[in-house]
Coordinates of C-alpha atoms (C1' of nucleotides) in Angstrom, one line a residue:
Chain A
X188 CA -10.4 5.4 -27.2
X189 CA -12.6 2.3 -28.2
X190 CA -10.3 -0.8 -28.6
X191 CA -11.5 -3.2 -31.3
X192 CA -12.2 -6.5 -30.1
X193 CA -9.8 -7.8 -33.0
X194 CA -6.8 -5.8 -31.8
X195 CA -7.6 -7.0 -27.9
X196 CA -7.4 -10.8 -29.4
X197 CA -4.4 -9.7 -31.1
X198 CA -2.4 -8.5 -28.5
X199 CA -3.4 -11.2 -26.3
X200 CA -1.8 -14.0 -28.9
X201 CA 0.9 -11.8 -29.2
X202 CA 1.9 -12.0 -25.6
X203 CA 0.5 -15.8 -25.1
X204 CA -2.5 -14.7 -23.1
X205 CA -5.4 -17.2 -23.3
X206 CA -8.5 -15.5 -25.2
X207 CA -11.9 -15.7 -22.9
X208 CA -14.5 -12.8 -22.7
X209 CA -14.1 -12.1 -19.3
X210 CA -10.0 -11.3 -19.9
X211 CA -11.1 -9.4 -23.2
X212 CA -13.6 -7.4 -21.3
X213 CA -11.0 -6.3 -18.5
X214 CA -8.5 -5.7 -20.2
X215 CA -10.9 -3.4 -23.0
X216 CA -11.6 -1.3 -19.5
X217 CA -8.6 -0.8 -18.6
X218 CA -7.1 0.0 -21.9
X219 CA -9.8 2.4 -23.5
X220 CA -9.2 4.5 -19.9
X221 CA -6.3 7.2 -18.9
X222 CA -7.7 7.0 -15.3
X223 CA -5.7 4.1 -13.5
X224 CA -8.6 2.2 -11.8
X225 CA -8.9 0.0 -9.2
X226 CA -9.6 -3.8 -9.5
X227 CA -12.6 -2.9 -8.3
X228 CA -13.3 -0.1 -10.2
X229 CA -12.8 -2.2 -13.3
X230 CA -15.4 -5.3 -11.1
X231 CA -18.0 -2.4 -11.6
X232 CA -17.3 -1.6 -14.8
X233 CA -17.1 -5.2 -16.4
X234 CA -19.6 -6.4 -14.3
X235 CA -22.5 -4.6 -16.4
X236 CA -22.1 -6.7 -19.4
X237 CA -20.6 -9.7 -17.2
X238 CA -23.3 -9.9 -14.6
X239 CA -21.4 -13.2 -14.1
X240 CA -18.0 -11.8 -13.5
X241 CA -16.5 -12.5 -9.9
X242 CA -14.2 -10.1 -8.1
X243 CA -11.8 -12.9 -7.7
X244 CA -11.5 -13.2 -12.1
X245 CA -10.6 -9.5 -12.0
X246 CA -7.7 -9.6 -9.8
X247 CA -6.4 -13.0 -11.6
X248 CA -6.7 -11.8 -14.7
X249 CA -4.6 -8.3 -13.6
X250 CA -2.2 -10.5 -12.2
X251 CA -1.7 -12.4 -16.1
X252 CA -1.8 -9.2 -17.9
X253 CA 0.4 -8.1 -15.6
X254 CA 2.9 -10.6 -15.8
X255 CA 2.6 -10.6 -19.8
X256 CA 3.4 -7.0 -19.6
X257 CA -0.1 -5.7 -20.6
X258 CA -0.7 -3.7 -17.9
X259 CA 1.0 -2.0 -14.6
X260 CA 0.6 -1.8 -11.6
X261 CA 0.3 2.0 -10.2
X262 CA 0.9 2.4 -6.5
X263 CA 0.9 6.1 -4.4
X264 CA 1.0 5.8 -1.2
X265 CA -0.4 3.4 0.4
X266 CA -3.9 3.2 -0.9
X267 CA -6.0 0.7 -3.0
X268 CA -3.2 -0.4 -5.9
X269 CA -4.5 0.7 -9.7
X270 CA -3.6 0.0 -12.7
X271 CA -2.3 1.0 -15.7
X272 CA -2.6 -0.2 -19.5
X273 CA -0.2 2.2 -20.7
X274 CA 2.7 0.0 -20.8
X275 CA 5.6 2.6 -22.2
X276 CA 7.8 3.6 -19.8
X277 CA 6.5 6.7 -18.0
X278 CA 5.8 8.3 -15.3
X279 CA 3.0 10.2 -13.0
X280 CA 1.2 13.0 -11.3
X281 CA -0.9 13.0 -8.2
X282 CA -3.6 14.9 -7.1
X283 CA -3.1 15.2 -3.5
X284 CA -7.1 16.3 -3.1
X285 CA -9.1 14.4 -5.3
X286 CA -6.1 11.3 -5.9
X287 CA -6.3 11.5 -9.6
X288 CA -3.3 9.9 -11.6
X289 CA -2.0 11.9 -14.7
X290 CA -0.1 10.1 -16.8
X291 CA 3.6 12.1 -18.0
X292 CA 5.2 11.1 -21.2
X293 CA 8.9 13.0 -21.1
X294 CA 12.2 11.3 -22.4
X295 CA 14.1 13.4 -20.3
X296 CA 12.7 11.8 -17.3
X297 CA 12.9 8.4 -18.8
X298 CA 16.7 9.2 -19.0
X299 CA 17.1 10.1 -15.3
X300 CA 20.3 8.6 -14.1
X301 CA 22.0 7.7 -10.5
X302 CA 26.2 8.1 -10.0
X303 CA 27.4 5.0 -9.1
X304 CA 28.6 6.2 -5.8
X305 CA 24.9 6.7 -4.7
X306 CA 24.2 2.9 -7.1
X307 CA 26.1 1.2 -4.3
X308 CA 26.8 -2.0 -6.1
X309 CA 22.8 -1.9 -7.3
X310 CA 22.2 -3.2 -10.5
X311 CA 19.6 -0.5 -11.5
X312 CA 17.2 -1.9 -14.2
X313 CA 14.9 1.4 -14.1
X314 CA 13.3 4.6 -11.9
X315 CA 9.9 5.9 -11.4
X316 CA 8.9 9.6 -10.8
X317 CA 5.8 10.6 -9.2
X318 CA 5.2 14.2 -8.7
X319 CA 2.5 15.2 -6.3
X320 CA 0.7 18.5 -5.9
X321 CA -3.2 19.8 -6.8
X322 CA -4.8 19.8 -10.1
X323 CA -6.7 22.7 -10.9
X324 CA -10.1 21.6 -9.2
X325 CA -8.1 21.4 -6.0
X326 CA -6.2 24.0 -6.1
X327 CA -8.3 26.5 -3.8
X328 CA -8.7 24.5 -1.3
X329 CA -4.7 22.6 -2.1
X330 CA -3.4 25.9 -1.4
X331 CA -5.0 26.9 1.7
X332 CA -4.7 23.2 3.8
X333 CA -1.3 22.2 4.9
X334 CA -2.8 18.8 4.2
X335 CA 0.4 16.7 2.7
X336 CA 0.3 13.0 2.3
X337 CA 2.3 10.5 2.4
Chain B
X208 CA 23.7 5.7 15.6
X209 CA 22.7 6.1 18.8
X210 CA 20.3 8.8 19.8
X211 CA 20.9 10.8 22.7
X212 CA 17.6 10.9 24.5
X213 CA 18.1 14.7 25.7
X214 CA 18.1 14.6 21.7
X215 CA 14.8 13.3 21.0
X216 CA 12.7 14.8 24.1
X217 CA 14.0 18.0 22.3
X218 CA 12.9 17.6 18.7
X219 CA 9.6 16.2 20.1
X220 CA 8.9 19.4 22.1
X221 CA 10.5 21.2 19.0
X222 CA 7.2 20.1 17.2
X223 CA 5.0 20.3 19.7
X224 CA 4.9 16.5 20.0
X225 CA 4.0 15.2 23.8
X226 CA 6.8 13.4 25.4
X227 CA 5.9 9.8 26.7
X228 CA 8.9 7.1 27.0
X229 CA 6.4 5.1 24.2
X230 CA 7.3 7.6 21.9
X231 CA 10.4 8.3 22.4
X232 CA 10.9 4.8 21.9
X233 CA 9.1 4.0 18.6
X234 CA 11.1 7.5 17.8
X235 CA 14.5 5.7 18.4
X236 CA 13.8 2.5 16.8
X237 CA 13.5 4.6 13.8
X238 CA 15.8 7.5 13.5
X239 CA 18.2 5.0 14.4
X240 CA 17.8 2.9 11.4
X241 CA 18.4 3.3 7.8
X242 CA 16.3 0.5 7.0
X243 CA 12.9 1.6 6.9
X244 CA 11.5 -0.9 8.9
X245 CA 7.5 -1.6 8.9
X246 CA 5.5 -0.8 11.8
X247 CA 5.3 -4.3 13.0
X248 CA 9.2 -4.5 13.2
X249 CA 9.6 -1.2 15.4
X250 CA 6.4 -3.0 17.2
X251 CA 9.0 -6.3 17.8
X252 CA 11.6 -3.6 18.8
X253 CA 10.4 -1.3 20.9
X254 CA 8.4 -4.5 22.6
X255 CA 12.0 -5.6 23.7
X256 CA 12.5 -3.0 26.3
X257 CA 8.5 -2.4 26.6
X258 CA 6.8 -5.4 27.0
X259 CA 3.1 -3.7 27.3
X260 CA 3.7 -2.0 24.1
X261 CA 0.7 -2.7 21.9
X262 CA 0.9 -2.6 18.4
X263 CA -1.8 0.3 18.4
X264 CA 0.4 2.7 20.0
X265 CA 2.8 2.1 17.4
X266 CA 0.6 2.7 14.6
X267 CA -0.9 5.7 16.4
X268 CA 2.4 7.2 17.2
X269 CA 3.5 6.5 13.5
X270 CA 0.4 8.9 12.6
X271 CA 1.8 11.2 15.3
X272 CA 5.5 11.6 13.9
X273 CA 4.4 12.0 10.6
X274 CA 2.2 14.7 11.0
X275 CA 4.9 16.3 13.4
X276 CA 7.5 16.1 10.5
X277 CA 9.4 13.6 11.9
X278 CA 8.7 10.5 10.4
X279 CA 7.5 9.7 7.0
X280 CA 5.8 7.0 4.8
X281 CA 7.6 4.6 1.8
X282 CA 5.8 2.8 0.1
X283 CA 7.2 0.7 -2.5
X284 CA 4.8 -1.7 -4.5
X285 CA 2.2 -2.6 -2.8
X286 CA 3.4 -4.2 0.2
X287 CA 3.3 -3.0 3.6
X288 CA 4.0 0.7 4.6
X289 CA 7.5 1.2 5.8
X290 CA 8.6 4.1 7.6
X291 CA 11.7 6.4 7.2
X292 CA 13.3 8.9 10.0
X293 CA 14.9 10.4 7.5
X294 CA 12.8 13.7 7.2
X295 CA 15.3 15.3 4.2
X296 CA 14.2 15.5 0.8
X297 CA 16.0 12.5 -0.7
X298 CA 14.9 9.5 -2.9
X299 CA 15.2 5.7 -2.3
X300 CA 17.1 2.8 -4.4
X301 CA 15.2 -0.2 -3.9
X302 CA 16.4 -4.2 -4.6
X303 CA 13.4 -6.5 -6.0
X304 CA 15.2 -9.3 -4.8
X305 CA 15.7 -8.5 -1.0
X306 CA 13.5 -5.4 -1.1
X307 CA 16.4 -3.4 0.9
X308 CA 15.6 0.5 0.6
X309 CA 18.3 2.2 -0.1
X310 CA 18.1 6.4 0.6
X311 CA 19.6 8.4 -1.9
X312 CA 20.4 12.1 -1.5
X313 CA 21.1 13.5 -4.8
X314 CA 21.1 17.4 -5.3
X315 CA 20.4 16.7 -9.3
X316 CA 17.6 14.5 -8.4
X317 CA 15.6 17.0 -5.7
X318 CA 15.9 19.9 -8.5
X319 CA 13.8 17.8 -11.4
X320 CA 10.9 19.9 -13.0
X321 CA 8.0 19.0 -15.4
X322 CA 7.2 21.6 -18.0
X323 CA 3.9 23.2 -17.6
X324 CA 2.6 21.8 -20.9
X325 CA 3.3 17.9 -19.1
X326 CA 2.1 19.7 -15.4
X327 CA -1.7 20.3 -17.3
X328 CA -2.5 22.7 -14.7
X329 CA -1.5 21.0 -11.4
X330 CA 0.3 23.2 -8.8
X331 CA 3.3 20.7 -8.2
X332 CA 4.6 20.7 -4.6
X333 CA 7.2 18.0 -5.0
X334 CA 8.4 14.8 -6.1
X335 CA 10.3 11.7 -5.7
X336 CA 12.0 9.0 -7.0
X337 CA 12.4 5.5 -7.0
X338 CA 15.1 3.6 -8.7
X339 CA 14.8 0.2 -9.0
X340 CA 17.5 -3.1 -9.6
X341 CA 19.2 -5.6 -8.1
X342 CA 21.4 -5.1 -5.1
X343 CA 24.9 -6.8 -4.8
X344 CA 23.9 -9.6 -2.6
X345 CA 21.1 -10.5 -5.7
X346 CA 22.5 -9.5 -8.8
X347 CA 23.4 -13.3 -9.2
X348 CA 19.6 -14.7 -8.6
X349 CA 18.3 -11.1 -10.5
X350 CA 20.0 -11.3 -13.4
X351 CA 18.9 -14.7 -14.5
X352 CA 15.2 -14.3 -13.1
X353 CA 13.1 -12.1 -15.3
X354 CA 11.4 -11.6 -12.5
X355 CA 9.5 -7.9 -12.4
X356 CA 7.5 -6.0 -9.7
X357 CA 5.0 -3.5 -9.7
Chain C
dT130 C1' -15.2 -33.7 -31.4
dG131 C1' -13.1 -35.0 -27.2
dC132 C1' -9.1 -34.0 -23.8
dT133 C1' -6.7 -31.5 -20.6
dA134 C1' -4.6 -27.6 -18.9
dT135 C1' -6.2 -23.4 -17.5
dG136 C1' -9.7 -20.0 -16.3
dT137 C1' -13.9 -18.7 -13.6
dA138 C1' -17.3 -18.0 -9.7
dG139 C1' -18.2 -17.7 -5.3
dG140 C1' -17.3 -18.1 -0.7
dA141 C1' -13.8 -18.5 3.0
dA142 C1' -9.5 -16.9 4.9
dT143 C1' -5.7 -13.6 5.6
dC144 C1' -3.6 -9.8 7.5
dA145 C1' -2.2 -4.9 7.7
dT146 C1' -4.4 -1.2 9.4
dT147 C1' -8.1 1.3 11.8
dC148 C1' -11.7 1.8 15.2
dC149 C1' -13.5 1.5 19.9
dT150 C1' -13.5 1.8 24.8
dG151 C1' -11.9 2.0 29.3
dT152 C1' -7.7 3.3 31.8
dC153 C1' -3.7 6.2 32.5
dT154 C1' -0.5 10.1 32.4
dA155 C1' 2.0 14.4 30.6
dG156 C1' 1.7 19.0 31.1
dT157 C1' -0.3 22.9 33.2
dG158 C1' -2.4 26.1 36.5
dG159 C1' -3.4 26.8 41.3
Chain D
dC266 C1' 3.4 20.0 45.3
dC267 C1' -1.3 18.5 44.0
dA268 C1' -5.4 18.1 41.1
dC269 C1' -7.4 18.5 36.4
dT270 C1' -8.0 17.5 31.8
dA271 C1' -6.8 16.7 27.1
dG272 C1' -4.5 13.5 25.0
dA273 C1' -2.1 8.9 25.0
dC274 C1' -2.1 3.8 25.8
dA275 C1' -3.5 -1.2 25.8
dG276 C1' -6.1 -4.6 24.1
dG277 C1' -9.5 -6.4 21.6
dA278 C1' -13.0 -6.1 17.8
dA279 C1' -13.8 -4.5 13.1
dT280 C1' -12.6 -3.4 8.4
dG281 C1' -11.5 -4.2 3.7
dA282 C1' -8.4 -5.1 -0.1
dT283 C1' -6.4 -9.1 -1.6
dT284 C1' -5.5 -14.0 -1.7
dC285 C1' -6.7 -18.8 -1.2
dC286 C1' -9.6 -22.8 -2.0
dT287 C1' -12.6 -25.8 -4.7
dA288 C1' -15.8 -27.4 -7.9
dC289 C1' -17.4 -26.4 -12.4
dA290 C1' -16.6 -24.5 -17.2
dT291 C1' -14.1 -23.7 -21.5
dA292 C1' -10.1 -22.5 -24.8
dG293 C1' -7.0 -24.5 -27.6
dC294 C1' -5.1 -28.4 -29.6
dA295 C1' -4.8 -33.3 -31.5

DNA sequence: TGCTATGTAGGAATCATTCCTGTCTAGTGG
DNA sequence: CCACTAGACAGGAATGATTCCTACATAGCA
């Protein structure tokens, strides 16, 4: 979905993010996608109309968004971190074949809880489920390799 | 607890993994913690009573003991893979002040679903979860810092 | 319109992890 | 008990995502 340029500034003043073109441009990518790039998925991507734009702008500028709470930071396993401009609490689904990230909206995930015999004097502030199996393009082959990741 | 190394020699051969006292090492260090150290702390461990340990061996092994079943990757955040020897189906509490992993085995938790509308056609093998908070030793510093990870 | 704190570009540095290569050895069959 | 060979080990080089550094540019404000 196309994000208007005036909504972008919007929510930038909203959350007392400095306005420049290069943060407007990033943060357009990430938002008008459901397909939790990389930072440098999201280089290439800006780069074409920000021939300019260093590698170095996109990860600071993840790291502000970030820290305003404009965007997430998605990690499974231990590959390349992506991100995420969905900001309402949720949770995901990975492709153990092609990697793809699926976002899952369900309250009664959201709600999970832990007994405070397992809390162990935590303070929990939240929980993250990821489920993991093959999406229909990998099934066939999912279903035959024994292939499990970490 | 200690690990009888009768004990290990027969869970390696168990899985078909090749005995050698580097291994069964590394595999010691690990089953014998419940911290889910990093590679490069079983390397400083291990390197105690093997001084010509190299750091390859551990990484290598690592791959080894995973694949074999006995070993398996956390990764929380971004930061550097830690390993657990805890082969069970649990789920981990994790502190965002210390970063302490915490395993939690919870029945309730190992039985969540997604409904097939949410699953969009994926063939879900499993899941996991990771709660998140303060442990006791940082609730003080974690409550007043507004401090969030990814 | 000018000032200043902050952002940006680009290159260098970091560091966990992987790759490479030449020994070495566990496990097996004679 | 000995020799063979596939697989394991050590150590150093390479990789690659991310961070650091620094000089220049610009957003936002008075």
């Amino acid at each position: 979905m196309k994000l208007d340029p005036q909504e972008i500034e919007a929510r930038f003043r909203r959350h007392a993010v400095r306005v420049t073109r290069q943060r407007a441009a990033i943060y357009a990518a990430l938002a008008e996608t459901t397909s939790h790039p990389t930072a440098e998925d999201l280089y290439r991507t800006v780069k074409r109309q920000h021939p300019m734009m260093s590698r170095n702008t996109v990860y600071y500028t993840l790291g502000v968004l970030r820290q305003a709470g404009l965007a997430q930071e998605v990690n499974v396993g231990h590959e390349v971190a992506r991100f995420d401009g969905n900001v309402a609490v949720h949770h995901h689904l990975v492709c153990l074949g092609c990697g793809q990230i699926v976002d899952v909206m369900d309250d009664g995930l959201n709600q999970l809880a832990i007994s405070s015999r397992q809390a162990r004097g935590f303070h929990v502030l939240g929980h993250r489920v990821e489920f993991h199996g093959y999406c229909a393009d990998c099934q066939p082959a999912g279903l035959s390799a024994m292939d499990r990741r970490g």
